[in-house]
PDB file of C-alpha atoms and ligand atoms in Angstrom:
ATOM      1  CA  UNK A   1      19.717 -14.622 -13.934  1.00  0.00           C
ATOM      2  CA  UNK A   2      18.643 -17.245 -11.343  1.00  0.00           C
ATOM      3  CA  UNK A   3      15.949 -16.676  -8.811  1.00  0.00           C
ATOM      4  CA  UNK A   4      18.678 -16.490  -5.991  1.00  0.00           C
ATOM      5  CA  UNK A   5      20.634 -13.924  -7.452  1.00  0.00           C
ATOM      6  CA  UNK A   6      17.076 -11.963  -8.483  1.00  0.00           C
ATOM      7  CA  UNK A   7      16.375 -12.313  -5.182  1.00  0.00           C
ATOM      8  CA  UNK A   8      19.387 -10.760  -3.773  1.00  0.00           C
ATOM      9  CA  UNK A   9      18.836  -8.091  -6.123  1.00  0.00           C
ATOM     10  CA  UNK A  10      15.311  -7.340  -5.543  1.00  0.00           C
ATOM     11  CA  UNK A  11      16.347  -7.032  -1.373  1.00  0.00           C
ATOM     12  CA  UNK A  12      19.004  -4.853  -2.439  1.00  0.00           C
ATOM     13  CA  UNK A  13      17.552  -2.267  -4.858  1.00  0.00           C
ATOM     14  CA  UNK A  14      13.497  -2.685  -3.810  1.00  0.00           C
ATOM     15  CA  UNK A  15      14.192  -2.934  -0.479  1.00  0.00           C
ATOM     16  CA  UNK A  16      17.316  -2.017   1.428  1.00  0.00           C
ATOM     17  CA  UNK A  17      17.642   1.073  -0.770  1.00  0.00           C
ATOM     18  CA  UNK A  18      14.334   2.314  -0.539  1.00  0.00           C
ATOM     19  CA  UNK A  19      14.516   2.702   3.223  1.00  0.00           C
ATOM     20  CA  UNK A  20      13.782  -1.194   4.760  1.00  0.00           C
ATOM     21  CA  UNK A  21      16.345  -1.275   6.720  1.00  0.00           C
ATOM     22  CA  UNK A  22      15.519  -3.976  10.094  1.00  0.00           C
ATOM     23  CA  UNK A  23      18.190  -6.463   8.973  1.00  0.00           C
ATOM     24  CA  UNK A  24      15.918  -9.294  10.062  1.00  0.00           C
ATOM     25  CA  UNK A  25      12.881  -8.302   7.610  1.00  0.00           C
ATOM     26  CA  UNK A  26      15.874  -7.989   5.020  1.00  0.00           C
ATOM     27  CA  UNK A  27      17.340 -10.979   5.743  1.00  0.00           C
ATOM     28  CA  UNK A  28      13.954 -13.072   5.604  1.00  0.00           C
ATOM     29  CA  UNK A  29      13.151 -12.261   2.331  1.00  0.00           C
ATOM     30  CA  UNK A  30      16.128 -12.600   1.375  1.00  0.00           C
ATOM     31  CA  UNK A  31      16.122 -15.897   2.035  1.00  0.00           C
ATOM     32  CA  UNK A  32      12.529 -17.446   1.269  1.00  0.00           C
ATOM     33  CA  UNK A  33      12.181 -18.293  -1.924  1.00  0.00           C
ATOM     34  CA  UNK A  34       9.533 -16.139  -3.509  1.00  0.00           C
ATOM     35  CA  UNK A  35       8.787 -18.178  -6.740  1.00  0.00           C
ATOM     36  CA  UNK A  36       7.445 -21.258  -4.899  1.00  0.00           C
ATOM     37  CA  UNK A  37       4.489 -19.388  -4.058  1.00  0.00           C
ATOM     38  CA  UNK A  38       3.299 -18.008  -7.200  1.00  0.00           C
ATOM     39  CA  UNK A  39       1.394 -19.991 -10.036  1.00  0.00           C
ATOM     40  CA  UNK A  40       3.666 -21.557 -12.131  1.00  0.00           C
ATOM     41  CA  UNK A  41       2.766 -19.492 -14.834  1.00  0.00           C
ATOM     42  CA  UNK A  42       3.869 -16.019 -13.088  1.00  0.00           C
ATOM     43  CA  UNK A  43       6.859 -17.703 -11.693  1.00  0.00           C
ATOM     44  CA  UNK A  44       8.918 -15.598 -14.329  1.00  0.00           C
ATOM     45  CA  UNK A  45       7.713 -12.659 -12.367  1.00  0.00           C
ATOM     46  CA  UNK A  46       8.887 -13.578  -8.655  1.00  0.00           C
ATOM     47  CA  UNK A  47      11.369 -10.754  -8.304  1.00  0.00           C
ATOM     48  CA  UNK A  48       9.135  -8.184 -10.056  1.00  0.00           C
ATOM     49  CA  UNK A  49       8.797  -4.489  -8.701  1.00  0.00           C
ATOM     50  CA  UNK A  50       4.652  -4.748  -9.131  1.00  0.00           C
ATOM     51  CA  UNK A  51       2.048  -7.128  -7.320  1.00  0.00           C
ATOM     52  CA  UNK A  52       1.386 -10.050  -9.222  1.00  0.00           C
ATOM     53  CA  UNK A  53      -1.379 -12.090 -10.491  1.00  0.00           C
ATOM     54  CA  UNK A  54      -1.937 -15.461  -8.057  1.00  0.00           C
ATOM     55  CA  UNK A  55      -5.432 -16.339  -9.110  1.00  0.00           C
ATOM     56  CA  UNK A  56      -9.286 -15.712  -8.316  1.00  0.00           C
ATOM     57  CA  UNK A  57      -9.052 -12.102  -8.818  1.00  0.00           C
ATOM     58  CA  UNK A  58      -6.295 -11.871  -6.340  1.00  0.00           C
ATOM     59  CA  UNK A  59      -2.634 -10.380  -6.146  1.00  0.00           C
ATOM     60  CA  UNK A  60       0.268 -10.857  -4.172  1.00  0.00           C
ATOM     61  CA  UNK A  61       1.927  -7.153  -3.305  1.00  0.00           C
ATOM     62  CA  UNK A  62       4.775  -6.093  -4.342  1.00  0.00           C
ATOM     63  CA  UNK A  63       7.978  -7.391  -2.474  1.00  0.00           C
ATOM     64  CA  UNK A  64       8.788  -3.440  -1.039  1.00  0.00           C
ATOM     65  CA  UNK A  65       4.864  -3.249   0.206  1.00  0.00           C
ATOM     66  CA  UNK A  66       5.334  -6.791   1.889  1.00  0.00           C
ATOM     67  CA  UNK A  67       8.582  -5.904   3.492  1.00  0.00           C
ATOM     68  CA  UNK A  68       7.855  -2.615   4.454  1.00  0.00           C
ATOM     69  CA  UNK A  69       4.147  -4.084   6.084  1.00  0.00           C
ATOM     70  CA  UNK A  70       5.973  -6.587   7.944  1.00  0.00           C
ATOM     71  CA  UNK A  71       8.818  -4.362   9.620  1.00  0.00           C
ATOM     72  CA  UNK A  72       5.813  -1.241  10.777  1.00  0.00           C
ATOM     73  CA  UNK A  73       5.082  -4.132  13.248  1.00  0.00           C
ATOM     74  CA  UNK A  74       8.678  -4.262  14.673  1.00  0.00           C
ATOM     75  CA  UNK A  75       8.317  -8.072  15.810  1.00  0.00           C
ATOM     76  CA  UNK A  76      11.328  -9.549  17.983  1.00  0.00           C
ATOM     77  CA  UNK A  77      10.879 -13.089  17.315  1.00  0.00           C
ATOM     78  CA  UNK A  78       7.983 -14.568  20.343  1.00  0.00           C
ATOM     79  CA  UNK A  79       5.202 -12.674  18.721  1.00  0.00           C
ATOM     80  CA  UNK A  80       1.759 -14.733  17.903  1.00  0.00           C
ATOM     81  CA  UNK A  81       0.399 -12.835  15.066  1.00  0.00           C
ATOM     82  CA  UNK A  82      -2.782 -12.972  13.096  1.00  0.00           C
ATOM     83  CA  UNK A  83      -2.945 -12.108   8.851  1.00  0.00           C
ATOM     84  CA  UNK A  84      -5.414 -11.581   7.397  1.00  0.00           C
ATOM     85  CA  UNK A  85      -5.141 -12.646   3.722  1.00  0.00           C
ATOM     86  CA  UNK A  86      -3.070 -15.404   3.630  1.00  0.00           C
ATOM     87  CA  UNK A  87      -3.393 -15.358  -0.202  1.00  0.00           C
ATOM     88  CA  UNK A  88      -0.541 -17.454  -1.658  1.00  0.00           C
ATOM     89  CA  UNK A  89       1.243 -17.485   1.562  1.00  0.00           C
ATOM     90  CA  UNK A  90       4.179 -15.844   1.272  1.00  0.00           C
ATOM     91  CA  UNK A  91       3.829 -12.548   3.500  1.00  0.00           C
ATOM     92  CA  UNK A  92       2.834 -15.269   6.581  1.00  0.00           C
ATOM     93  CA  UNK A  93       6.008 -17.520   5.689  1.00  0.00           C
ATOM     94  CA  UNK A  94       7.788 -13.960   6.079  1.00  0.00           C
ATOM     95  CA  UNK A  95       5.771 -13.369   9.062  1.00  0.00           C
ATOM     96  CA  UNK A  96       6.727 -17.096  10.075  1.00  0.00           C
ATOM     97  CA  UNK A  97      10.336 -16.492   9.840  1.00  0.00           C
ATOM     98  CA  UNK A  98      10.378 -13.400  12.056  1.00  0.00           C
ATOM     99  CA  UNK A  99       7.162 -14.840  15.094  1.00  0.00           C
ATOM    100  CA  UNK A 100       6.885 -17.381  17.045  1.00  0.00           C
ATOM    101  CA  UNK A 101       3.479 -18.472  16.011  1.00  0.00           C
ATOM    102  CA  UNK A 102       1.132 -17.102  13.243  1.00  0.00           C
ATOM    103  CA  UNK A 103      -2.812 -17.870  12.222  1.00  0.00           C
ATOM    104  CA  UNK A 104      -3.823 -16.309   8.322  1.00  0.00           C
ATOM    105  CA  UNK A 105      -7.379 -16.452   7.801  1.00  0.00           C
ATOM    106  CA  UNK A 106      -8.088 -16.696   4.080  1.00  0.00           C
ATOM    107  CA  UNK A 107     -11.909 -15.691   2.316  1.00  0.00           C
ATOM    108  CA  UNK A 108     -11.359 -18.010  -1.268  1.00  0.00           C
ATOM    109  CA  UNK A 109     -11.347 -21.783  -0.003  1.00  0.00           C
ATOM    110  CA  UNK A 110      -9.218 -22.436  -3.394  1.00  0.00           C
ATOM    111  CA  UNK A 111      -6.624 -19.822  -1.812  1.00  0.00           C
ATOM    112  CA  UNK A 112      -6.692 -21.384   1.568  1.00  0.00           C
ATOM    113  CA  UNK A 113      -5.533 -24.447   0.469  1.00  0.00           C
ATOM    114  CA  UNK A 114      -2.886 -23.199  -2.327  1.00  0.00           C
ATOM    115  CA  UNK A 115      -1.320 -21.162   1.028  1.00  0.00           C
ATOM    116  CA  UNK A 116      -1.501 -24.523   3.129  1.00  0.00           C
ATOM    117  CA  UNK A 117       0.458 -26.466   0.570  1.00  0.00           C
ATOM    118  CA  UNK A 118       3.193 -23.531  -0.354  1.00  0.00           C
ATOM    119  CA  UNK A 119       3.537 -23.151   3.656  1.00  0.00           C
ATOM    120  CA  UNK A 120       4.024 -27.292   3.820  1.00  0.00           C
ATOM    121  CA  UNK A 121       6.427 -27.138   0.797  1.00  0.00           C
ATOM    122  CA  UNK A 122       8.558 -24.175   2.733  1.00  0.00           C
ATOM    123  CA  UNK A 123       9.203 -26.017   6.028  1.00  0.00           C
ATOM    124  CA  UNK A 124       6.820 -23.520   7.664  1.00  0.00           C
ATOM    125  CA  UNK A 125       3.557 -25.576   8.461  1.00  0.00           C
ATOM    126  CA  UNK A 126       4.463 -26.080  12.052  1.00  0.00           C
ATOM    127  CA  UNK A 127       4.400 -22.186  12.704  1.00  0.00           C
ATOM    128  CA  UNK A 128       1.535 -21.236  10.521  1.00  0.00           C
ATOM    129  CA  UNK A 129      -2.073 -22.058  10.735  1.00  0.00           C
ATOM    130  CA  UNK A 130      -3.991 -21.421   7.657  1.00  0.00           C
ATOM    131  CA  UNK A 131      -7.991 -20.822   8.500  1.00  0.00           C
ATOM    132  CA  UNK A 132     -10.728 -20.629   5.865  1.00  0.00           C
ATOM    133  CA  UNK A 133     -12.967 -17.657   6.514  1.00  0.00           C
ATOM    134  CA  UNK A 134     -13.907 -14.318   7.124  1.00  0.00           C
ATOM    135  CA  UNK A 135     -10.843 -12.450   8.595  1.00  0.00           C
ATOM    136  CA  UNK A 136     -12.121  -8.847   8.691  1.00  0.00           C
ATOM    137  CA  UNK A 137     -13.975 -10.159  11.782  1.00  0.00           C
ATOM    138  CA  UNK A 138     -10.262 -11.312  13.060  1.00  0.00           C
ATOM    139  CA  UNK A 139     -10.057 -14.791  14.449  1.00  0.00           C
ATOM    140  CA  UNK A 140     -11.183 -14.211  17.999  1.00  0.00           C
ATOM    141  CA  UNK A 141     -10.735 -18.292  19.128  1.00  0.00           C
ATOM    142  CA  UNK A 142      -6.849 -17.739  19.177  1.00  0.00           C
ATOM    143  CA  UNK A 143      -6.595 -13.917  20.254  1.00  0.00           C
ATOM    144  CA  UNK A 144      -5.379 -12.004  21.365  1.00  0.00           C
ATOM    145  CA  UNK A 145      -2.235 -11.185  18.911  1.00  0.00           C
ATOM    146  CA  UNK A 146       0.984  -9.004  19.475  1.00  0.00           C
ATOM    147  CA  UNK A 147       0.499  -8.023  15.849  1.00  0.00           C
ATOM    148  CA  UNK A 148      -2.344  -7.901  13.421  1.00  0.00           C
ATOM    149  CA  UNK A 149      -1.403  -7.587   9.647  1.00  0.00           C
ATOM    150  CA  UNK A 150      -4.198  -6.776   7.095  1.00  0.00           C
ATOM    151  CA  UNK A 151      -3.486  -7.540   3.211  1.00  0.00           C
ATOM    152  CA  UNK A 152      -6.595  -6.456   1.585  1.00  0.00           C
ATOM    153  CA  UNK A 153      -8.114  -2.809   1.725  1.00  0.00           C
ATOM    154  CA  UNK A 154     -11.085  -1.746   4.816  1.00  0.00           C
ATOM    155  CA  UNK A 155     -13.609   1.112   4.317  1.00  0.00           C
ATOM    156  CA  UNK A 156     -12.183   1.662   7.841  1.00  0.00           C
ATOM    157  CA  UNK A 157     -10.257  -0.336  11.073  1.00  0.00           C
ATOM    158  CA  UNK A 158     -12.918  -2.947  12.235  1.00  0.00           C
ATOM    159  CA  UNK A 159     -13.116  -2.236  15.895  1.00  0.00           C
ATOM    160  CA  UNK A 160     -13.295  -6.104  16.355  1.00  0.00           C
ATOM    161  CA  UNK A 161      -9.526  -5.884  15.254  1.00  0.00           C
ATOM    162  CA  UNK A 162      -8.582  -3.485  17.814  1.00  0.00           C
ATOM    163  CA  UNK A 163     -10.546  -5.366  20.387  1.00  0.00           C
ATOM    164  CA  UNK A 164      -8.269  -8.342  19.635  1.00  0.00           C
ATOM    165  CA  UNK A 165      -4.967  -6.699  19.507  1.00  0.00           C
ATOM    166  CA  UNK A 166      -2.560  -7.193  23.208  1.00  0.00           C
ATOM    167  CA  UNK A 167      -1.051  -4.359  24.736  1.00  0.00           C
ATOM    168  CA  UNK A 168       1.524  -3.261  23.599  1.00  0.00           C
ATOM    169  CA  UNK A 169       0.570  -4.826  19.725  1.00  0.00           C
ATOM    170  CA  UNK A 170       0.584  -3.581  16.320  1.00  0.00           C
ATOM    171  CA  UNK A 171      -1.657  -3.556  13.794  1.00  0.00           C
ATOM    172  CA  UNK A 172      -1.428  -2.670  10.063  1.00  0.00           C
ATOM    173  CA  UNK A 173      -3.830  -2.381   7.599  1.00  0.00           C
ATOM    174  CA  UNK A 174      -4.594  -0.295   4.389  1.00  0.00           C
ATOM    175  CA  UNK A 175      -7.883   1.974   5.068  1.00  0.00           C
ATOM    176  CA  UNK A 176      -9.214   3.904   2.592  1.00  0.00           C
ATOM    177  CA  UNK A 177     -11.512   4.027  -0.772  1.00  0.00           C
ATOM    178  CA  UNK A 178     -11.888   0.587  -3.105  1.00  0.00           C
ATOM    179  CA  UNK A 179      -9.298   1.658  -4.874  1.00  0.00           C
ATOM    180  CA  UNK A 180      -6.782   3.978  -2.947  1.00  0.00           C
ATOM    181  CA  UNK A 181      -6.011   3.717   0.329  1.00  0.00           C
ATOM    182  CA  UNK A 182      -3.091   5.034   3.388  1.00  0.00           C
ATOM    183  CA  UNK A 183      -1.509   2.188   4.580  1.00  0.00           C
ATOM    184  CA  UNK A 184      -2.152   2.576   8.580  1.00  0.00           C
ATOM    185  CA  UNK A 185       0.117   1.509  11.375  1.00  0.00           C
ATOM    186  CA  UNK A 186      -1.563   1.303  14.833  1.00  0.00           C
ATOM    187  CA  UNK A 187       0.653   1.286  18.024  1.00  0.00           C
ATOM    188  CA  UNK A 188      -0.837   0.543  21.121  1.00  0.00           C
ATOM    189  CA  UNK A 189       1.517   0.748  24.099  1.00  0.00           C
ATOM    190  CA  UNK A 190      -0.183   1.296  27.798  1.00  0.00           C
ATOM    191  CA  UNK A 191      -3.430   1.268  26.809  1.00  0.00           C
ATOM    192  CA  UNK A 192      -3.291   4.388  24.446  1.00  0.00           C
ATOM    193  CA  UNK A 193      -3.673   3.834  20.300  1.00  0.00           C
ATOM    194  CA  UNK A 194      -1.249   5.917  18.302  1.00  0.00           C
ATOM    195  CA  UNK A 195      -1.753   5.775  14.446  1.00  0.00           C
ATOM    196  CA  UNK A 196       0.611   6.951  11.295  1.00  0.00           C
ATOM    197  CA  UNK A 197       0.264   6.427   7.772  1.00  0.00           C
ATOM    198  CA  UNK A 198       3.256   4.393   6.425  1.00  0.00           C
ATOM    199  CA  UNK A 199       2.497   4.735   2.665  1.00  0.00           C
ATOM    200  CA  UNK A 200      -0.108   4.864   0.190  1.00  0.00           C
ATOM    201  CA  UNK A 201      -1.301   2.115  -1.991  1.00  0.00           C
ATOM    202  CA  UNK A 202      -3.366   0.190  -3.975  1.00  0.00           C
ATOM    203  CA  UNK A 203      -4.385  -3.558  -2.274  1.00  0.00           C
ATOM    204  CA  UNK A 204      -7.681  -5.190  -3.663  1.00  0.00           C
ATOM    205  CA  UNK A 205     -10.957  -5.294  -1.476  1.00  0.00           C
ATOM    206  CA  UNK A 206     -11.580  -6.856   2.179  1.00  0.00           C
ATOM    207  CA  UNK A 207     -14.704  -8.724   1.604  1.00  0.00           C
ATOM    208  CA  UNK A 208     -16.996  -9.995   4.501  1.00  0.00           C
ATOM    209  CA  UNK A 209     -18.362  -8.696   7.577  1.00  0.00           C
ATOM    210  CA  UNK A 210     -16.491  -5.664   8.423  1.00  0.00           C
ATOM    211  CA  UNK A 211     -15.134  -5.260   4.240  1.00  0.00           C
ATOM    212  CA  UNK A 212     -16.684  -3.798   1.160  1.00  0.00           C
ATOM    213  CA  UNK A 213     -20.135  -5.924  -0.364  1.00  0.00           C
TER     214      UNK A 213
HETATM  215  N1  LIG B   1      -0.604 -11.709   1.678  1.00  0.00           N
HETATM  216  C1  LIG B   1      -0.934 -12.344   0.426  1.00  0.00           C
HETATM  217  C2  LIG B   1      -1.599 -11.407  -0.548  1.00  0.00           C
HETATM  218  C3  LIG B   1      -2.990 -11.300  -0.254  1.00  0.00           C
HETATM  219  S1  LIG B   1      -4.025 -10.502  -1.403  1.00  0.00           S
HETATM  220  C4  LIG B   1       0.231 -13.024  -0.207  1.00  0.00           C
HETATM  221  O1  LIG B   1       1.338 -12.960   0.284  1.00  0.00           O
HETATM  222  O2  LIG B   1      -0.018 -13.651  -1.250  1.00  0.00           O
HETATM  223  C5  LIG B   1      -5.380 -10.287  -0.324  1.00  0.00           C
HETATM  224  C6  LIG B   1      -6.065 -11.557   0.071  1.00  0.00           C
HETATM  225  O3  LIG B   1      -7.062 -11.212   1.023  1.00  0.00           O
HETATM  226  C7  LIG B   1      -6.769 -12.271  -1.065  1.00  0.00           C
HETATM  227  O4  LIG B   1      -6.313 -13.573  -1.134  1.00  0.00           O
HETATM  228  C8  LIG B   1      -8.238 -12.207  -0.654  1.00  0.00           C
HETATM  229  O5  LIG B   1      -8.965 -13.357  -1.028  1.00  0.00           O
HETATM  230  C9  LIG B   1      -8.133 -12.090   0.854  1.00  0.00           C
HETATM  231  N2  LIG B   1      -9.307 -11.539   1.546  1.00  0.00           N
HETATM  232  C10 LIG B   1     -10.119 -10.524   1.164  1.00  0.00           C
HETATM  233  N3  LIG B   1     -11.075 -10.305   2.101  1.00  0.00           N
HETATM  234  C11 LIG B   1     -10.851 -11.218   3.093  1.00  0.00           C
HETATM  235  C12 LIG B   1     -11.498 -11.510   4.334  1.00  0.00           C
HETATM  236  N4  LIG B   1     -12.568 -10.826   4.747  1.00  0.00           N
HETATM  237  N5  LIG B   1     -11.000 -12.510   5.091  1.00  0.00           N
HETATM  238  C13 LIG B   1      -9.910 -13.222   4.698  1.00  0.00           C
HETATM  239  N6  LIG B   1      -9.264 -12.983   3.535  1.00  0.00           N
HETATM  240  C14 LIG B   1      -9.717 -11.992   2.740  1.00  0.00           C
END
C-alpha cells in the first residue's frame, strides 16, 4: 500500500472511527504527509497505530493522540498558538494547517533543527516558528496564545502556562506521574478555568524549569 492510501486509512479507522470527528482536524491529517517527518529509517512506520521512534530518546505520538490533542483546542483558523515539543514537527504542521500563526519551542537543539527543515520541506515555514529552548516555562516574548499545546508529560500545569494563555484560550497538556498521566484540557472563557481529562496516556518527560530533573 502507498503512504496516501495508508494515510486515508489510518484517518479513517484511527481516527474518524474512534470518535475525531471536527472535519477540519480530519481533513489536515489527512492531507500532510506523515512520513516526511520521521527518520528515514521509521518511515515504514508512518501510518502506525503506536508512537514512534524519531531520535534522542524521543517519540512522535500516535496519529489518534495527535489528532485528538489538536481538536480539545477547537481552533477556527486565526488562532496564534504556542507547542511545546516541536519534536519532528509534525503535530505543529497540523497545528499550522488549522492557525493562523504558531511558535514550538523545542529542548534537544538536534530536534529543533530536524523540525525546522521538515516544516521548510512541507511549505509550512512561513506559519511556524521553531525556538530552541525550555518550553515548560512557555515562550513569554510572543504571548499571549489562544491555545497552548503540551507534547511531553508535567508533574503538574506550570502556572507560567496559564499566565500566558488569552481569554477565552485552551490549553492541553498531559499531567501526571513519569510514566502515566490524564491528558488535561483547560478552557478558559470569561476569566474562569474549567478543566476535563480527555484521555489517558503515556508521553515521555517535560524536562526544564517547570518539568521532571
Ligand atoms: N509533537 C512532537 C512529538 C514530541 S515528543 C512531534 O510531532 O513529533 C516530546 C518532545 O518534547 C521531545 O522532542 C522533547 O525533546 C520535547 N521536550 C521535552 N521537554 C521540553 C521542554 N521543557 N521544552 C521544550 N521541549 C521539550
Amino acid at each position: 500500500m502507498d503512504f496516501k492510501q495508508q494515510r486515508s486509512e489510518m484517518v479513517e479507522r484511527q481516527l474518524r472511527r474512534r470518535g475525531i470527528h471536527d472535519p477540519r482536524v480530519l481533513a489536515a491529517m489527512g492531507a500532510l504527509p506523515r512520513e516526511n517527518f520521521l527518520p528515514p529509517s521509521e518511515r515504514a512506520s508512518s501510518y502506525v497505530d503506536d508512537p514512534v521512534s524519531i531520535g534522542y530518546g524521543q517519540t512522535i505520538s500516535q496519529p489518534y493522540i495527535t489528532a485528538l490533542m489538536v481538536e480539545c483546542l477547537e481552533l477556527k483558523g486565526g488562532e496564534k498558538v504556542l507547542e511545546v515539543g516541536a519534536g519532528c514537527g509534525y503535530h505543529a504542521a497540523v497545528l499550522a494547517s488549522l492557525a493562523s500563526e504558531v511558535i514550538s519551542i523545542e529542548y534537544v537543539p538536534e530536534l529543533a533543527e530536524i523540525a525546522r527543515a521538515n516544516l521548510e520541506a512541507a511549505g509550512l515555514s512561513h506559519k511556524v516558528r521553531v525556538i530552541c529552548g525550555d518550553g515548560s516555562t512557555g515562550y513569554e516574548a510572543e504571548a499571549p496564545y489562544d491555545a497552548i499545546s503540551v507534547a511531553a508529560g508535567a508533574p503538574e500545569v506550570p502556572e507560567v502556562l496559564l499566565a500566558q494563555l488569552k481569554d477565552p484560550g485552551r490549553l492541553v497538556i498531559p499531567v501526571g506521574s513519569r510514566d502515566e498521566q490524564e491528558l488535561l484540557v483547560i478552557s478558559r472563557e470569561h476569566g474562569k478555568d474549567r478543566t476535563r481529562v480527555a484521555t489517558y496516556c503515556r508521553f515521555v518527560p517535560l524536562r526544564g524549569r517547570e518539568g521532571w530533573v
